PDB file of C-alpha atoms and ligand atoms in Angstrom:
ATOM      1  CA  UNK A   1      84.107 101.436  87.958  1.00 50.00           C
ATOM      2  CA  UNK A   2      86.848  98.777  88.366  1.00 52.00           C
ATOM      3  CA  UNK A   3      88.554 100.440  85.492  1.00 54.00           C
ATOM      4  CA  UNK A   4      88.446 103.599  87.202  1.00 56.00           C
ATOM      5  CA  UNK A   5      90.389 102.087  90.089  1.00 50.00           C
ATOM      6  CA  UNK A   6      92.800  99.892  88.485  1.00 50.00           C
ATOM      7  CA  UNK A   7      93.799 103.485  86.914  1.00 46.00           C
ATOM      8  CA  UNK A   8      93.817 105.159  90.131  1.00 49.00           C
ATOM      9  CA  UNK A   9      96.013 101.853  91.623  1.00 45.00           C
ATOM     10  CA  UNK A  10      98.257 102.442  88.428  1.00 44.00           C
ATOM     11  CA  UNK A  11      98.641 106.405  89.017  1.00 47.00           C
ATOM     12  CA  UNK A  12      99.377 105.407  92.522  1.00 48.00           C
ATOM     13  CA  UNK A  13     102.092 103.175  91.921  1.00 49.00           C
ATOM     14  CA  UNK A  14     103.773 105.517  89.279  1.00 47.00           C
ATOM     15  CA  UNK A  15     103.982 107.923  91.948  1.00 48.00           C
ATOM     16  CA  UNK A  16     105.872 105.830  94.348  1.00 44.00           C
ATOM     17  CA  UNK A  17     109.613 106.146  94.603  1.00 41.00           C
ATOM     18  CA  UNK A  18     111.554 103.074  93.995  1.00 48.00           C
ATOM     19  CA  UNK A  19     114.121 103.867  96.179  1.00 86.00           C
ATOM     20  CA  UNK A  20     111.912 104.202  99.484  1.00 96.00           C
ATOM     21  CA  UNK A  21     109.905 100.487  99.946  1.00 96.00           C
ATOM     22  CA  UNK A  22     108.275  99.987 102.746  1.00 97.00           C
ATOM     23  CA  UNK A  23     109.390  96.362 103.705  1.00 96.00           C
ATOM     24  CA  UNK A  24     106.884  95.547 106.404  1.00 96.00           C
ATOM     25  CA  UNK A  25     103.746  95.420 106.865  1.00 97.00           C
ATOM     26  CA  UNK A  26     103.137  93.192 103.450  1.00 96.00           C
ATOM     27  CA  UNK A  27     100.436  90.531 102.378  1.00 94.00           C
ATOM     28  CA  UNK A  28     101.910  88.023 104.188  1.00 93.00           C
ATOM     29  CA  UNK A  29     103.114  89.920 106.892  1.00 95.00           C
ATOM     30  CA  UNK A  30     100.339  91.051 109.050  1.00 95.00           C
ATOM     31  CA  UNK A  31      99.367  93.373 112.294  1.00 95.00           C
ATOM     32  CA  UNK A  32      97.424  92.340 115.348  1.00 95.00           C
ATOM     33  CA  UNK A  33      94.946  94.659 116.330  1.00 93.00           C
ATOM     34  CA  UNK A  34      95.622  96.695 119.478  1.00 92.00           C
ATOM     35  CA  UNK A  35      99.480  94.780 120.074  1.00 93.00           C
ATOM     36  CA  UNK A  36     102.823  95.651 119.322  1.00 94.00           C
ATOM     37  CA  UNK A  37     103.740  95.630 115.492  1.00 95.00           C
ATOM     38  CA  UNK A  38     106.804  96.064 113.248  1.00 95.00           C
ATOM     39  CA  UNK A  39     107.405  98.694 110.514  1.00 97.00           C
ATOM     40  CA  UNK A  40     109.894  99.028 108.296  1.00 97.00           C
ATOM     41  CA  UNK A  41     111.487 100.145 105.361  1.00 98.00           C
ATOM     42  CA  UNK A  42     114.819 100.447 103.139  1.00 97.00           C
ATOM     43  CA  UNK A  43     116.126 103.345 104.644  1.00 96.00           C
ATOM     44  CA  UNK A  44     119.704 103.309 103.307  1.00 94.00           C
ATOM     45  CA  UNK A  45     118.032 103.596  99.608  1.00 95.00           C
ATOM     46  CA  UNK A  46     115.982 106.213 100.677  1.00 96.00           C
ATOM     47  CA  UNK A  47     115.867 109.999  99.582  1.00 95.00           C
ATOM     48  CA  UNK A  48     113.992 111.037 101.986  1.00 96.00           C
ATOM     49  CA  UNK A  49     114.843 112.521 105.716  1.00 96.00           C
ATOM     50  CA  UNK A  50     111.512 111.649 107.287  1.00 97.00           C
ATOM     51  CA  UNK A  51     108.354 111.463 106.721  1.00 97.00           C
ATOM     52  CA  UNK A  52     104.263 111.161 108.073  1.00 98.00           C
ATOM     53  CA  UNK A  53     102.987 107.609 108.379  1.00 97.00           C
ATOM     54  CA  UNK A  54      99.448 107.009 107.117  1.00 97.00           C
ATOM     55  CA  UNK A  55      97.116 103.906 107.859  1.00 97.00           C
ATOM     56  CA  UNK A  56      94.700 103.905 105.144  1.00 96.00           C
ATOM     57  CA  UNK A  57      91.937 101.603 104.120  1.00 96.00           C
ATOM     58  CA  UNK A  58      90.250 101.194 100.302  1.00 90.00           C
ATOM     59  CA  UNK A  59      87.080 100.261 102.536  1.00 93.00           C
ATOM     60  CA  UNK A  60      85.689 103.998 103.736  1.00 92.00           C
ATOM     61  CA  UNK A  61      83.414 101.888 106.231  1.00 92.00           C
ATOM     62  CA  UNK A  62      86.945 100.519 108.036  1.00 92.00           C
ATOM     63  CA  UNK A  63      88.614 103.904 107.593  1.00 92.00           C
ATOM     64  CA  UNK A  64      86.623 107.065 106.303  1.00 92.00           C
ATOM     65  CA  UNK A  65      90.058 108.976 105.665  1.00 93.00           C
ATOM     66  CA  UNK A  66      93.954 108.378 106.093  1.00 94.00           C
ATOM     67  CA  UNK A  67      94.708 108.241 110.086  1.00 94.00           C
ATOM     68  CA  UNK A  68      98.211 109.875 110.756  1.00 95.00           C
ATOM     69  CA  UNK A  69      99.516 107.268 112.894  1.00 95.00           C
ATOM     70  CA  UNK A  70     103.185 109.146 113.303  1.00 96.00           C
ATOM     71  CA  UNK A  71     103.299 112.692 112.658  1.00 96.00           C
ATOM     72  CA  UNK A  72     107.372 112.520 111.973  1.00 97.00           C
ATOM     73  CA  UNK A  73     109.076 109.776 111.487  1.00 98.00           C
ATOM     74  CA  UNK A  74     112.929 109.884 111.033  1.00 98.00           C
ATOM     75  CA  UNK A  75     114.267 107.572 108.172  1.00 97.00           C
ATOM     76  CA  UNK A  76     117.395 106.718 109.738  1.00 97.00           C
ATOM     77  CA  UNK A  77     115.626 104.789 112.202  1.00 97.00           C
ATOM     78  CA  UNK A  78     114.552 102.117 109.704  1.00 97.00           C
ATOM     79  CA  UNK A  79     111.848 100.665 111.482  1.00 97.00           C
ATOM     80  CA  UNK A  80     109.272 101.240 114.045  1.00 96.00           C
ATOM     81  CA  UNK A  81     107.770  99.432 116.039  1.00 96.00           C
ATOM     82  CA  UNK A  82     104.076 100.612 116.089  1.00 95.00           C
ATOM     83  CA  UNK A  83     102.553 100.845 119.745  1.00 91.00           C
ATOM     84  CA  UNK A  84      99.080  99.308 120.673  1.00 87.00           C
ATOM     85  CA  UNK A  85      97.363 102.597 120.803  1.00 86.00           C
ATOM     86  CA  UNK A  86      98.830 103.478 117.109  1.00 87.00           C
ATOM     87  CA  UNK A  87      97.559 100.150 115.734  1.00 85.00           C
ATOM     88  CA  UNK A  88      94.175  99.822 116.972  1.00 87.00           C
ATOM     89  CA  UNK A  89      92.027  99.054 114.243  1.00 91.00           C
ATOM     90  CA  UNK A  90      89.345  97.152 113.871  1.00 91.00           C
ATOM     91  CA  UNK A  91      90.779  93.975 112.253  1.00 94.00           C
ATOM     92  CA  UNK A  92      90.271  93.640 108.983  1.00 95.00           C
ATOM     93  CA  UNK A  93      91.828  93.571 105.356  1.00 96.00           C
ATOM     94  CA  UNK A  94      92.625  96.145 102.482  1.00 96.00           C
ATOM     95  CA  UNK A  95      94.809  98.100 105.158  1.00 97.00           C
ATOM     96  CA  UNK A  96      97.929 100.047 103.500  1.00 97.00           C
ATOM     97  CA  UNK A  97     100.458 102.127 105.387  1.00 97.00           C
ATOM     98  CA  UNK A  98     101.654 105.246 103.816  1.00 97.00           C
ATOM     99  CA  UNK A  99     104.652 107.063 103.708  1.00 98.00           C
ATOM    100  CA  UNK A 100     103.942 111.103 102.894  1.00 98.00           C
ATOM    101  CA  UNK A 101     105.521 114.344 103.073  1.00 97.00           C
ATOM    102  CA  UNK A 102     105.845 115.802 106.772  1.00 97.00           C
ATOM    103  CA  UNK A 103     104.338 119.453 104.625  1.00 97.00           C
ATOM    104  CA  UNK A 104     101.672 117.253 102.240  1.00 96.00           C
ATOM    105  CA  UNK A 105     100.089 114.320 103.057  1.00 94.00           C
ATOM    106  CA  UNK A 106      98.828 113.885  99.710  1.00 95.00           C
ATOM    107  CA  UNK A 107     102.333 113.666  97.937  1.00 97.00           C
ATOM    108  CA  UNK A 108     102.953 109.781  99.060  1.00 97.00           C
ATOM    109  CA  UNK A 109     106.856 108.794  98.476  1.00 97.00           C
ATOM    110  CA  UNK A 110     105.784 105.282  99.417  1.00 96.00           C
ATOM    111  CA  UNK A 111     103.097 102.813 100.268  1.00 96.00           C
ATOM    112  CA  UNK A 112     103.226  98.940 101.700  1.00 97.00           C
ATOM    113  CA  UNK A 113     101.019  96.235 100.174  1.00 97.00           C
ATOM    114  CA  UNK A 114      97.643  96.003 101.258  1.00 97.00           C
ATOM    115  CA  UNK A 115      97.503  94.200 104.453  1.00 97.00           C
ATOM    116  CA  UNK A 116      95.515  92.441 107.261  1.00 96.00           C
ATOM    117  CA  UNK A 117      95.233  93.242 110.631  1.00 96.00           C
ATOM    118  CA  UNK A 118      94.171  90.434 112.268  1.00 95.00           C
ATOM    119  CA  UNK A 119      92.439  89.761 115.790  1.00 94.00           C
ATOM    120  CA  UNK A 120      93.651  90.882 119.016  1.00 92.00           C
ATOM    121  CA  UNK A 121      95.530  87.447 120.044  1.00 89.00           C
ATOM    122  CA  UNK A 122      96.075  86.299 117.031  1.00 93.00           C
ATOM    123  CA  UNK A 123     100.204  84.755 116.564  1.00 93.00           C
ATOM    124  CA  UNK A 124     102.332  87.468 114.791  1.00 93.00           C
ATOM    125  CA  UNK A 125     103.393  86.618 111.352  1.00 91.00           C
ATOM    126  CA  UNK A 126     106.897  83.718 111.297  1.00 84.00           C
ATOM    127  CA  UNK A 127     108.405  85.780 109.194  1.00 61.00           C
ATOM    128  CA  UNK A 128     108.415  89.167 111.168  1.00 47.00           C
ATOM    129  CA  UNK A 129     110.690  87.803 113.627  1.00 45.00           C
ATOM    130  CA  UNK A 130     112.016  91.407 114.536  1.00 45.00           C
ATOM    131  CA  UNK A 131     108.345  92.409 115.995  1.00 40.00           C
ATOM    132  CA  UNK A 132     109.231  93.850 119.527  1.00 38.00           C
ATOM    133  CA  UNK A 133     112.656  92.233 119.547  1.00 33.00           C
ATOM    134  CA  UNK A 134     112.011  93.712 123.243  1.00 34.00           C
ATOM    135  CA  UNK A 135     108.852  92.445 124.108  1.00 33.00           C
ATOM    136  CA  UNK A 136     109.395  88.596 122.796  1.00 34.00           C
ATOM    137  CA  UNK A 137     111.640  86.125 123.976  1.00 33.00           C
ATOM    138  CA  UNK A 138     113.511  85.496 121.017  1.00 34.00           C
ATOM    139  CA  UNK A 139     115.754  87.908 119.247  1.00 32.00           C
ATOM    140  CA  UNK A 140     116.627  86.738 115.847  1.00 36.00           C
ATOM    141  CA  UNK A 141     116.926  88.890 112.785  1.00 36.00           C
ATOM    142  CA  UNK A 142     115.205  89.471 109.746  1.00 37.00           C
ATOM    143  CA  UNK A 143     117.235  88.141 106.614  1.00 35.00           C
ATOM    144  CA  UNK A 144     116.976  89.938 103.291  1.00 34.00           C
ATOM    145  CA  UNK A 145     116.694  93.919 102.817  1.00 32.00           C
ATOM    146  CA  UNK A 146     114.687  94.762 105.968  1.00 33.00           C
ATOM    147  CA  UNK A 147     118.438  95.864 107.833  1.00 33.00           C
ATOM    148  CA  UNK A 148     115.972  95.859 111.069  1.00 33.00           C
ATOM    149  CA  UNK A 149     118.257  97.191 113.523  1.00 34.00           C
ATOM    150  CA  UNK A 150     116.639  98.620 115.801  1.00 34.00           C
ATOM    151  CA  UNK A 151     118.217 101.419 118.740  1.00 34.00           C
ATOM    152  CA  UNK A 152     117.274 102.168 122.009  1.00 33.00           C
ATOM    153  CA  UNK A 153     116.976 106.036 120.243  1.00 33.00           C
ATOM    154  CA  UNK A 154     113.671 105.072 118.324  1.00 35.00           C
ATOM    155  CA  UNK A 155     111.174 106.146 121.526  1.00 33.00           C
ATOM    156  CA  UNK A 156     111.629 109.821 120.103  1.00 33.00           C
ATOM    157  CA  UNK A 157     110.005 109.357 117.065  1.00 36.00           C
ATOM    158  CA  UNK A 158     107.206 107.792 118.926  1.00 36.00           C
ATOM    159  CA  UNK A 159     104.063 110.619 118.996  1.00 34.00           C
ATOM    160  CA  UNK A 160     102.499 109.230 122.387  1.00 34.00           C
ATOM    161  CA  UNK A 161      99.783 112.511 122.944  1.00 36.00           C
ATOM    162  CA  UNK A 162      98.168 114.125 120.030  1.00 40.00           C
ATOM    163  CA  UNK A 163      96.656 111.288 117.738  1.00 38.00           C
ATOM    164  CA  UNK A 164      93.286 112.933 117.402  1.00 41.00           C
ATOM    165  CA  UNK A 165      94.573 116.001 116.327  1.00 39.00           C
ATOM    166  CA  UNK A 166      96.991 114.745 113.905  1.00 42.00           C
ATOM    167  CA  UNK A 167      94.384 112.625 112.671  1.00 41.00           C
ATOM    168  CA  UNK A 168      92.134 115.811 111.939  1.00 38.00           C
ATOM    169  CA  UNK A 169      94.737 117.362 110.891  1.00 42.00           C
ATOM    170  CA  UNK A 170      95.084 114.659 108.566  1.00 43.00           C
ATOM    171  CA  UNK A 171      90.937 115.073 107.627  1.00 41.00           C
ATOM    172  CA  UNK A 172      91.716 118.462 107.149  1.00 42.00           C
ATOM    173  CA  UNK A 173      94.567 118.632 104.870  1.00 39.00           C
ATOM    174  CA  UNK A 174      92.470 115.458 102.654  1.00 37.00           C
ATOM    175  CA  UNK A 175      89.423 117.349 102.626  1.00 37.00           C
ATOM    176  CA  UNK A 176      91.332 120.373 101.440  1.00 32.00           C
TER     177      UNK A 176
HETATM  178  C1  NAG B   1     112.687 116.715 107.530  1.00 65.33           C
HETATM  179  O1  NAG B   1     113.603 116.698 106.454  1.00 65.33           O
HETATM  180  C2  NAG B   1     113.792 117.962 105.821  1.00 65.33           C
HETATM  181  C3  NAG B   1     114.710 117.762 104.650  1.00 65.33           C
HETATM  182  O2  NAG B   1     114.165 116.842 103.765  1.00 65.33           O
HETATM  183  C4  NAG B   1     114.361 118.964 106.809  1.00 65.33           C
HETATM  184  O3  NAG B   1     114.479 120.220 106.198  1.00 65.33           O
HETATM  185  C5  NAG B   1     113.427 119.062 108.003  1.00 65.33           C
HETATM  186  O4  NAG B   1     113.998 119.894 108.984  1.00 65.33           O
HETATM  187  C6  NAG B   1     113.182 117.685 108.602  1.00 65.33           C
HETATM  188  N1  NAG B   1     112.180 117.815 109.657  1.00 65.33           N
HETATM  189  C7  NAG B   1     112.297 117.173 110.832  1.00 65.33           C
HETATM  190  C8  NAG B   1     111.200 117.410 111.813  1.00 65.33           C
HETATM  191  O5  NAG B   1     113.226 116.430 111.082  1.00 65.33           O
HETATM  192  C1  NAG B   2     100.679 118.134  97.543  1.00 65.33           C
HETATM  193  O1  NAG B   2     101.109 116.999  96.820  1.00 65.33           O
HETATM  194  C2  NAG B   2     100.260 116.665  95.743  1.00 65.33           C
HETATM  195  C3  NAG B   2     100.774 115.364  95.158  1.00 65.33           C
HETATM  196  O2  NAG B   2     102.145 115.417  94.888  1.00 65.33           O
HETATM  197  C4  NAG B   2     100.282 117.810  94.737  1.00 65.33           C
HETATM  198  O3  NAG B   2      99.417 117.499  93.659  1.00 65.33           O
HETATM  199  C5  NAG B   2      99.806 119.087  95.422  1.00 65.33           C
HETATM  200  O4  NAG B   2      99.915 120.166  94.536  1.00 65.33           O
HETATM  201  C6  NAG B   2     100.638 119.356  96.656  1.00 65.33           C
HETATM  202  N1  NAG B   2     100.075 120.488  97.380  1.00 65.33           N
HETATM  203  C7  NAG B   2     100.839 121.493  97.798  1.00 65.33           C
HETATM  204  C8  NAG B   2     100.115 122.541  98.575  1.00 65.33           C
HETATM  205  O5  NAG B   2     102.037 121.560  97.550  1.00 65.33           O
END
């Protein structure tokens, strides 16, 4: 059984593009349920135009099946920052964010490390210092390859109506 999925985890990662990483969420860099929370990835490595975003969850009893939390999401925009609506989940561990073809959900060009999403109310990760640069006081950048620079442009890739169905859409294409 645990053989079964460290092959699965291995197939996984052999699938995943090296040039498209997501950057954030990570293990030590967390969400907080039903708040404002970063996204992002390298998007001047990547191949890729846009793509869906996925919240998954190896724990079917925290998320039966992959929730389409953006339907499109443009690369150049290199991060996101993912509204309270989009990112309420029941806290918990094991989360994973997904990044798929727009036409194929199941062909996955790249994946974060499994992550928590912690409490409502709980502080935001130090490190994430980029998290709503608009809702927090402070605006300093994130060092390293994260190149979190974020436009006043980004509200268009937002999907504010249409969850549900995206998210069945989302059932529908996995069950297929
Ligand atoms: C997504 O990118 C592809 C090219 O990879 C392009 O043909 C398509 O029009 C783009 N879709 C959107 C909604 O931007
Ligand atoms: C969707 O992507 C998966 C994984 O790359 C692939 O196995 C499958 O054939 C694709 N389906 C379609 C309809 O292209």
């Amino acid at each position: 059984m645990f053989r079964r999925l460290a092959l699965t985890c291995a197939a996984l990662l052999g699938i995943v593009s090296a040039q498209l990483t997501v950057t954030s969420p990570g293990t030590n860099d967390w969400w907080v349920a039903s708040s404002a929370n970063t996204l992002s990835w390298t998007c001047s490595t990547s191949p890729y135009q846009n793509f869906t975003i996925l919240l998954t969850n190896s724990n079917p009893s925290v998320l039966s099946a992959p929730l389409a939390i953006i339907a499109v999401q443009q690369n150049y925009d290199c991060s996101e920052t993912i509204t309270q609506q989009q990112s309420a989940q029941p806290a918990g561990t094991g989360y994973i964010v997904q990044f798929a073809s727009t036409l194929n959900i199941t062909d996955i060009y790249a994946q974060s490390e499994p992550f928590e999403i912690k409490a409502l109310g709980s502080s935001y990760p130090t490190t994430t210092s980029s998290a709503g640069s608009s809702a927090t006081g402070t605006s300093s950048t994130t060092a390293g390859a994260a190149q979190a620079s974020k436009t006043g442009g980004t509200l268009a890739g937002y999907v504010p109506v249409g969850m549900s169905m995206v998210a069945a859409l989302a059932l529908g294409l996995v069950v297929a």
